[in-house]
Short mmCIF file of C-alpha atoms in Angstrom, two decimals:
data_model
loop_
_atom_site.label_atom_id
_atom_site.label_comp_id
_atom_site.label_asym_id
_atom_site.label_seq_id
_atom_site.Cartn_x
_atom_site.Cartn_y
_atom_site.Cartn_z
CA MET A 1 76.44 -1.57 167.95
CA ALA A 2 76.99 1.04 164.82
CA VAL A 3 75.61 0.42 161.52
CA GLY A 4 78.73 -0.15 159.40
CA LEU A 5 80.53 2.50 160.82
CA SER A 6 83.82 1.82 163.34
CA ALA A 7 86.22 3.81 165.38
CA PRO A 8 88.89 5.37 163.91
CA GLN A 9 92.27 3.97 163.89
CA THR A 10 94.52 7.14 163.72
CA LEU A 11 93.84 10.75 163.52
CA LEU A 12 96.19 13.07 162.30
CA PRO A 13 98.07 15.77 164.07
CA VAL A 14 97.02 19.32 163.05
CA PRO A 15 100.00 21.76 163.48
CA GLY A 16 98.85 24.55 165.79
CA VAL A 17 96.86 22.15 167.66
CA ARG A 18 97.40 20.69 171.14
CA LEU A 19 94.61 18.24 172.60
CA ALA A 20 94.15 16.35 176.02
CA ALA A 21 92.09 14.27 177.68
CA VAL A 22 91.45 13.61 182.10
CA GLU A 23 89.15 12.60 184.52
CA ALA A 24 87.10 15.24 186.25
CA GLY A 25 84.79 12.70 187.73
CA ILE A 26 81.82 15.17 186.16
CA ARG A 27 79.36 11.86 186.33
CA TYR A 28 81.60 8.94 184.59
CA ARG A 29 83.61 6.25 186.89
CA ASP A 30 86.88 5.11 185.44
CA ARG A 31 86.80 7.26 182.28
CA ASP A 32 87.96 10.50 180.47
CA ASP A 33 85.51 13.09 180.85
CA LEU A 34 86.90 17.07 180.34
CA ALA A 35 88.86 17.07 176.96
CA LEU A 36 90.48 20.59 176.19
CA ILE A 37 91.69 21.97 172.43
CA GLU A 38 94.69 24.55 172.34
CA LEU A 39 94.85 26.74 169.36
CA ALA A 40 97.85 28.31 168.31
CA PRO A 41 98.07 32.15 169.07
CA GLY A 42 96.08 33.94 165.85
CA ALA A 43 94.58 31.04 165.43
CA ARG A 44 91.08 31.71 163.21
CA ALA A 45 87.72 30.11 164.62
CA ALA A 46 84.07 30.18 164.17
CA VAL A 47 81.31 28.75 165.74
CA ALA A 48 77.96 27.56 164.71
CA LEU A 49 75.92 26.62 167.96
CA THR A 50 72.25 25.45 168.45
CA ASN A 51 68.99 27.01 167.33
CA ASN A 52 67.16 26.28 170.92
CA VAL A 53 65.84 29.47 172.51
CA PHE A 54 66.87 27.20 176.07
CA ALA A 55 70.44 27.19 175.43
CA ALA A 56 72.58 26.22 177.91
CA ALA A 57 75.14 28.13 179.79
CA PRO A 58 78.32 27.58 177.64
CA VAL A 59 76.53 27.74 174.81
CA ARG A 60 75.21 31.68 175.96
CA LEU A 61 78.78 32.32 177.12
CA CYS A 62 80.59 30.67 174.24
CA ARG A 63 78.22 33.39 172.24
CA GLU A 64 79.68 36.45 174.38
CA HIS A 65 83.28 35.41 174.12
CA ARG A 66 82.84 34.93 170.24
CA GLY A 67 81.26 38.17 170.22
CA ARG A 68 83.89 40.29 172.30
CA THR A 69 87.04 39.01 171.13
CA GLY A 70 85.83 36.80 167.31
CA ARG A 71 88.93 34.45 168.12
CA ALA A 72 89.78 31.05 170.23
CA ARG A 73 92.95 30.47 172.20
CA ALA A 74 91.48 26.77 173.41
CA TRP A 75 87.97 24.93 173.27
CA LEU A 76 86.77 23.35 176.56
CA ILE A 77 84.72 20.47 176.62
CA ASN A 78 83.01 18.16 179.19
CA SER A 79 80.80 15.01 179.04
CA GLY A 80 78.07 13.69 181.51
CA ASN A 81 77.11 17.37 181.87
CA ALA A 82 74.85 19.72 180.07
CA ASN A 83 74.82 22.40 182.34
CA ALA A 84 71.28 23.41 180.94
CA GLY A 85 68.26 24.88 182.78
CA THR A 86 70.74 25.38 185.55
CA GLY A 87 70.39 29.76 185.90
CA GLU A 88 73.06 31.62 186.51
CA ALA A 89 75.12 29.30 189.19
CA GLY A 90 75.80 27.21 185.50
CA VAL A 91 77.08 30.83 183.53
CA ARG A 92 78.92 31.10 186.97
CA ALA A 93 80.62 27.22 186.75
CA ALA A 94 81.31 27.57 183.31
CA ARG A 95 82.87 30.90 183.60
CA ASP A 96 84.88 29.90 186.30
CA SER A 97 86.12 26.81 184.14
CA CYS A 98 87.03 29.12 181.27
CA GLN A 99 89.08 31.63 183.52
CA ALA A 100 91.28 28.14 185.28
CA VAL A 101 92.02 27.53 181.43
CA ALA A 102 92.78 30.75 180.75
CA SER A 103 94.96 31.45 184.17
CA ALA A 104 96.78 28.41 183.12
CA LEU A 105 97.38 29.43 179.33
CA GLY A 106 97.92 32.99 180.10
CA CYS A 107 95.02 34.64 177.95
CA THR A 108 92.00 36.44 178.36
CA VAL A 109 88.95 34.27 179.59
CA GLU A 110 87.03 35.16 176.42
CA ASP A 111 89.34 33.31 174.75
CA ILE A 112 88.11 30.13 175.93
CA TRP A 113 85.06 28.59 174.21
CA PRO A 114 83.43 26.06 176.62
CA PHE A 115 81.50 23.45 175.83
CA SER A 116 78.91 20.83 177.49
CA THR A 117 77.04 17.39 177.23
CA GLY A 118 75.08 15.43 178.89
CA VAL A 119 72.50 15.50 181.56
CA ILE A 120 70.09 18.50 181.38
CA GLY A 121 69.04 20.43 185.00
CA GLU A 122 72.23 19.39 187.11
CA LEU A 123 74.55 22.08 187.52
CA LEU A 124 77.86 21.77 186.71
CA PRO A 125 80.58 20.65 189.42
CA GLY A 126 82.73 22.89 188.38
CA ASP A 127 84.70 22.48 191.23
CA ARG A 128 85.85 19.23 189.29
CA ILE A 129 86.95 20.77 186.17
CA THR A 130 89.50 23.97 188.27
CA ALA A 131 90.58 20.88 189.63
CA ALA A 132 91.38 18.77 186.71
CA ILE A 133 92.41 21.46 184.52
CA PRO A 134 96.01 21.75 185.41
CA ALA A 135 96.41 18.06 184.48
CA ALA A 136 95.03 18.85 180.94
CA VAL A 137 97.42 21.41 180.16
CA GLN A 138 100.17 19.91 181.83
CA GLN A 139 98.73 16.62 179.30
CA LEU A 140 98.63 18.59 176.06
CA GLN A 141 100.33 17.15 172.58
CA ALA A 142 99.65 16.82 169.30
CA ASP A 143 98.48 13.44 168.64
CA ALA A 144 95.59 12.92 171.39
CA TRP A 145 93.23 13.48 168.62
CA LEU A 146 91.47 10.13 169.48
CA PRO A 147 91.19 9.84 173.57
CA THR A 148 89.73 13.18 173.40
CA ALA A 149 86.99 11.64 171.11
CA ARG A 150 86.41 9.27 173.68
CA ALA A 151 86.15 12.05 176.36
CA ILE A 152 83.38 14.06 175.00
CA MET A 153 81.29 10.71 174.33
CA THR A 154 77.91 9.87 176.21
CA THR A 155 75.61 7.79 174.47
CA ASP A 156 77.61 6.81 171.79
CA SER A 157 79.27 3.51 171.77
CA LEU A 158 82.42 4.76 169.48
CA PRO A 159 84.34 7.68 169.41
CA LYS A 160 84.05 9.20 165.64
CA GLY A 161 86.03 11.02 163.98
CA LEU A 162 88.03 11.74 160.58
CA SER A 163 91.44 13.02 158.87
CA ARG A 164 91.80 14.24 155.67
CA THR A 165 95.30 16.22 153.39
CA VAL A 166 94.87 19.01 151.35
CA SER A 167 97.15 19.18 148.30
CA LEU A 168 97.47 22.28 146.68
CA PRO A 169 98.68 22.72 142.79
CA ASP A 170 101.76 24.80 144.04
CA GLY A 171 103.09 21.67 146.69
CA ARG A 172 101.76 22.55 149.69
CA HIS A 173 99.55 19.59 151.72
CA PHE A 174 97.60 20.91 154.83
CA THR A 175 95.60 18.52 157.12
CA VAL A 176 92.05 18.71 158.56
CA THR A 177 91.10 16.66 161.50
CA GLY A 178 87.78 16.29 162.81
CA ILE A 179 85.81 14.56 165.75
CA GLY A 180 82.56 14.72 167.12
CA LYS A 181 79.75 12.71 169.07
CA GLY A 182 75.93 12.55 169.50
CA ALA A 183 73.93 9.49 168.99
CA GLY A 184 70.57 10.83 170.51
CA MET A 185 68.40 14.04 170.65
CA ILE A 186 69.86 14.20 167.08
CA ARG A 187 68.37 16.39 164.25
CA PRO A 188 69.10 19.79 163.03
CA ASP A 189 69.57 23.73 164.47
CA MET A 190 71.88 21.96 165.19
CA ALA A 191 71.34 18.32 165.66
CA THR A 192 72.84 16.64 170.92
CA MET A 193 76.12 17.00 169.28
CA LEU A 194 79.24 18.29 169.32
CA ALA A 195 81.95 18.71 167.12
CA PHE A 196 85.39 20.43 166.29
CA VAL A 197 87.62 20.19 163.08
CA ALA A 198 90.68 21.96 162.90
CA THR A 199 92.89 22.27 159.98
CA ASP A 200 96.58 23.62 159.32
CA ALA A 201 95.66 25.66 156.25
CA PRO A 202 95.78 29.33 156.70
CA LEU A 203 92.35 30.02 155.92
CA SER A 204 90.98 33.70 156.54
CA GLN A 205 88.59 34.77 159.12
CA ALA A 206 85.95 35.28 156.47
CA ALA A 207 86.69 32.17 154.84
CA VAL A 208 86.84 30.19 158.01
CA GLU A 209 83.07 31.88 158.51
CA GLN A 210 81.61 30.57 155.18
CA ILE A 211 83.14 27.06 155.10
CA LEU A 212 81.66 26.31 158.48
CA SER A 213 78.79 27.29 157.50
CA ARG A 214 78.29 25.83 154.04
CA ALA A 215 79.99 22.39 156.68
CA VAL A 216 77.05 22.61 158.68
CA ASP A 217 74.22 22.82 155.98
CA ALA A 218 75.73 20.39 154.15
CA SER A 219 76.05 17.78 157.37
CA PHE A 220 74.82 18.46 160.72
CA HIS A 221 71.55 19.82 159.42
CA CYS A 222 70.81 16.71 157.21
CA ILE A 223 70.63 14.71 159.72
CA THR A 224 68.33 12.76 161.95
CA VAL A 225 67.43 10.37 164.85
CA ASP A 226 64.61 11.51 166.80
CA GLY A 227 63.61 14.75 165.78
CA ASP A 228 64.91 16.67 169.11
CA THR A 229 67.36 19.43 169.32
CA SER A 230 69.70 19.93 172.22
CA THR A 231 70.20 23.03 174.10
CA ASN A 232 73.92 22.00 173.49
CA ASP A 233 74.35 21.75 170.10
CA ALA A 234 78.21 22.83 168.44
CA CYS A 235 80.62 22.77 165.44
CA ALA A 236 83.47 24.49 166.06
CA LEU A 237 85.99 25.31 163.15
CA ALA A 238 89.86 26.61 163.35
CA ALA A 239 92.29 27.54 161.01
CA THR A 240 96.01 27.32 162.53
CA GLY A 241 98.15 28.42 159.97
CA PRO A 242 100.70 31.31 159.51
CA GLY A 243 101.79 33.47 156.72
CA ALA A 244 99.68 34.38 153.40
CA GLN A 245 95.81 33.70 154.59
CA ILE A 246 93.63 31.70 151.57
CA GLU A 247 90.54 33.91 151.09
CA ILE A 248 87.38 33.12 149.64
CA GLY A 249 86.96 32.13 146.15
CA SER A 250 89.97 31.09 145.22
CA ALA A 251 91.20 27.87 144.23
CA ALA A 252 92.88 27.10 147.19
CA TYR A 253 89.65 27.98 149.52
CA ARG A 254 87.82 25.43 146.87
CA LEU A 255 89.85 22.88 147.67
CA CYS A 256 90.03 23.28 151.59
CA ARG A 257 86.26 24.06 151.61
CA ASP A 258 85.69 20.21 149.86
CA ALA A 259 88.02 18.51 152.58
CA ILE A 260 86.47 20.21 155.47
CA ILE A 261 82.92 19.75 154.43
CA GLU A 262 84.00 15.83 153.69
CA VAL A 263 85.21 15.44 157.40
CA CYS A 264 81.44 17.10 158.49
CA GLN A 265 79.48 14.83 156.37
CA HIS A 266 81.62 11.90 157.70
CA LEU A 267 81.17 13.36 161.20
CA ALA A 268 77.26 13.56 160.91
CA GLN A 269 76.58 9.90 159.16
CA SER A 270 78.69 8.38 161.74
CA MET A 271 76.47 10.13 164.15
CA VAL A 272 72.71 8.70 162.64
CA ARG A 273 75.39 4.87 161.98
CA ASP A 274 75.75 5.36 166.09
CA GLY A 275 72.21 6.09 166.49
CA GLU A 276 70.99 4.77 169.29
CA GLY A 277 69.46 1.50 168.99
CA ALA A 278 70.08 2.12 165.14
CA SER A 279 69.82 -1.21 162.91
CA LYS A 280 70.04 0.85 159.53
CA PHE A 281 71.16 4.07 158.17
CA VAL A 282 68.22 5.34 155.86
CA THR A 283 68.68 7.87 153.00
CA VAL A 284 65.70 9.56 152.54
CA ARG A 285 65.93 11.32 149.15
CA VAL A 286 63.71 13.64 147.55
CA GLU A 287 63.14 14.61 144.18
CA GLY A 288 61.18 16.62 142.13
CA GLY A 289 60.53 19.97 144.28
CA ARG A 290 59.70 23.40 143.88
CA SER A 291 62.39 24.46 145.90
CA VAL A 292 65.60 22.62 147.91
CA ASP A 293 63.41 24.19 151.40
CA GLU A 294 60.15 22.06 150.33
CA ALA A 295 62.66 18.93 149.31
CA ARG A 296 63.99 19.07 152.67
CA LYS A 297 60.53 19.94 154.86
CA VAL A 298 59.35 16.74 153.32
CA ALA A 299 62.16 14.47 153.89
CA MET A 300 62.81 15.49 157.08
CA THR A 301 58.88 15.03 158.00
CA VAL A 302 59.54 11.27 156.36
CA ALA A 303 62.65 10.77 158.50
CA HIS A 304 60.90 12.18 161.60
CA SER A 305 57.73 9.56 161.00
CA PRO A 306 57.77 7.06 164.09
CA LEU A 307 55.21 4.89 162.16
CA VAL A 308 58.01 5.30 158.89
CA LYS A 309 60.95 4.95 161.08
CA THR A 310 59.50 1.31 163.21
CA ALA A 311 58.56 0.05 159.46
CA TRP A 312 62.27 0.32 158.91
CA PHE A 313 63.20 -1.27 161.88
CA ALA A 314 61.00 -4.22 161.01
CA SER A 315 62.16 -4.30 157.26
CA ASP A 316 58.01 -3.69 156.32
CA PRO A 317 58.09 -1.55 153.00
CA ASN A 318 54.88 -0.10 154.59
CA TRP A 319 54.73 2.55 151.95
CA GLY A 320 51.25 3.96 153.36
CA ARG A 321 53.16 5.51 156.08
CA VAL A 322 55.63 6.86 153.58
CA LEU A 323 52.63 9.03 151.43
CA ALA A 324 51.05 9.56 154.39
CA ALA A 325 54.23 11.20 155.82
CA VAL A 326 54.25 13.02 152.72
CA GLY A 327 50.55 14.34 152.49
CA ARG A 328 51.38 16.07 155.78
CA SER A 329 54.14 18.08 154.59
CA GLY A 330 52.42 21.23 154.77
CA LEU A 331 52.94 21.47 151.08
CA GLU A 332 50.47 23.81 148.88
CA GLY A 333 49.26 21.79 145.61
CA LEU A 334 51.15 19.01 146.42
CA ARG A 335 49.32 16.13 144.58
CA ILE A 336 49.21 12.52 145.07
CA ASP A 337 48.59 11.76 141.54
CA GLN A 338 52.47 12.65 141.33
CA ILE A 339 54.27 11.18 143.13
CA GLY A 340 56.91 8.39 143.01
CA LEU A 341 58.03 6.08 145.60
CA TRP A 342 61.22 3.94 145.42
CA ILE A 343 63.44 1.45 147.95
CA ASP A 344 66.89 1.36 146.97
CA GLU A 345 65.98 0.42 142.63
CA GLU A 346 62.51 -1.49 143.80
CA ARG A 347 60.08 1.68 142.32
CA VAL A 348 56.90 1.39 145.11
CA LEU A 349 54.20 3.70 143.54
CA GLU A 350 53.94 5.62 140.04
CA GLY A 351 51.36 8.50 140.06
CA GLY A 352 50.49 7.90 143.58
CA GLU A 353 49.42 4.11 142.96
CA PRO A 354 51.51 0.73 143.31
CA ALA A 355 53.75 0.95 140.69
CA ALA A 356 53.22 -2.17 137.93
CA GLY A 357 55.47 -5.27 138.28
CA TYR A 358 55.86 -3.40 142.06
CA ALA A 359 56.63 -7.04 144.36
CA GLU A 360 56.87 -5.92 148.28
CA SER A 361 59.40 -9.14 148.77
CA ARG A 362 61.70 -7.40 146.95
CA ALA A 363 61.49 -4.49 148.65
CA SER A 364 61.60 -5.64 151.96
CA GLU A 365 64.22 -7.79 151.13
CA ALA A 366 65.76 -4.25 150.12
CA MET A 367 65.20 -3.03 153.59
CA GLN A 368 67.16 -5.72 155.55
CA ARG A 369 70.25 -4.60 153.95
CA ASP A 370 72.38 -2.47 157.32
CA ALA A 371 71.76 0.36 154.59
CA PHE A 372 68.95 1.65 152.00
CA THR A 373 67.62 4.79 150.09
CA VAL A 374 64.27 5.48 150.21
CA ARG A 375 63.93 7.92 146.92
CA ILE A 376 60.44 10.04 146.67
CA ASP A 377 59.47 11.93 143.30
CA LEU A 378 57.65 15.17 143.95
CA GLY A 379 56.84 14.94 140.12
CA ARG A 380 56.94 19.71 140.72
CA GLY A 381 60.00 21.13 140.13
CA SER A 382 63.84 19.84 139.54
CA ALA A 383 65.06 21.11 142.94
CA GLN A 384 65.76 17.84 145.71
CA ALA A 385 67.44 17.47 149.05
CA VAL A 386 69.10 15.00 151.37
CA ILE A 387 68.66 13.87 154.68
CA TRP A 388 70.52 10.97 156.37
CA THR A 389 68.23 8.82 159.34
CA CYS A 390 67.99 6.16 161.07
CA ASP A 391 64.87 3.49 162.03
CA LEU A 392 63.77 3.59 165.38
CA GLY A 393 63.90 0.22 167.37
CA HIS A 394 63.33 -1.29 170.80
CA GLU A 395 66.65 -0.21 171.88
CA TYR A 396 66.55 3.48 171.72
CA VAL A 397 63.43 2.94 174.09
CA ARG A 398 65.86 1.11 176.50
CA ILE A 399 68.08 3.50 176.30
CA ASN A 400 66.99 6.68 177.02
CA ALA A 401 64.58 5.08 179.41
CA GLU A 402 67.51 4.14 181.45
CA TYR A 403 69.48 7.12 180.63
CA ARG A 404 69.73 9.41 184.28
CA SER A 405 69.30 5.57 185.84
#
């Protein structure tokens, strides 16, 4: 069960976006597993893709299509099959699926961006997808965000999404809606996750690209469940609004940017809260670094430690595991006598030693909550970084042991 998270009740339509979710029989039975998101002609779009060097066929094809046209008319997403490690046959299957959508929508194949998620190493059943495309196109509608969020799920326990409204000083109002999937194989670069965000704000192409970069860095690059980076990770953003475009640096740009970042952060945190087998949502905050990069490096080392995460699962304030993780993070000149550590408000370490008045019972009590913060002060600067993660327990092992069963 997701930690402090419930499925969205409603997601707001975005003018210029239509969606459909259909059953293609890719892997799952009796559920939708293919989604189509159509964007109005002229929409500006951008995508951030995994840094895994063994990127899946749809990621490679998405890069190719984006590079050729710089635009998108539709996003095609399937769940249950990653189409990764499938060679040229996988690329052909992805390309044929895109061609089927392009033919149905009357656009070029390069205008279709494909995305897949699921089991690695199995060839995508392209014939099932192409057979389902006509139904998907026929069912396109503006208010199908929630069914689409369900269709892209794999080991997720619930759909993830959020809508926000942007109100400009001149009286204009725009909508931002985003959906995502992800519960395991989650860490930055990007995290097994997919996310799709759209707004009817008339953002320029340059604004869309810059906002996506900043939103990803403030959200999906700040989460980890198990330290694994998938072959298929992607986050796409589209702006459909016509008319005079909102450019970088304007007040309207900043309002739209902040709303999109809020949606992406909600999706990112939802993935951690729905982490496979997670029972606790943990914020790791590192302060006192010489740079943001080194603060983030320490936070990630702590958040990736199986020993630390299993202690969290047991509500055991075994601060020695945290201290050891900080010490092996690779920072030069790090001194133990400058380290401070807190679990929520309970000060655990001061100057690298147990703090005066520290009570393990209070630290354990804080860790029994479904959400708590581990704060680390490096004592060597003013930079800080935040990473959102979860504990690691028995259920994570069961889910991943049985994933292909």
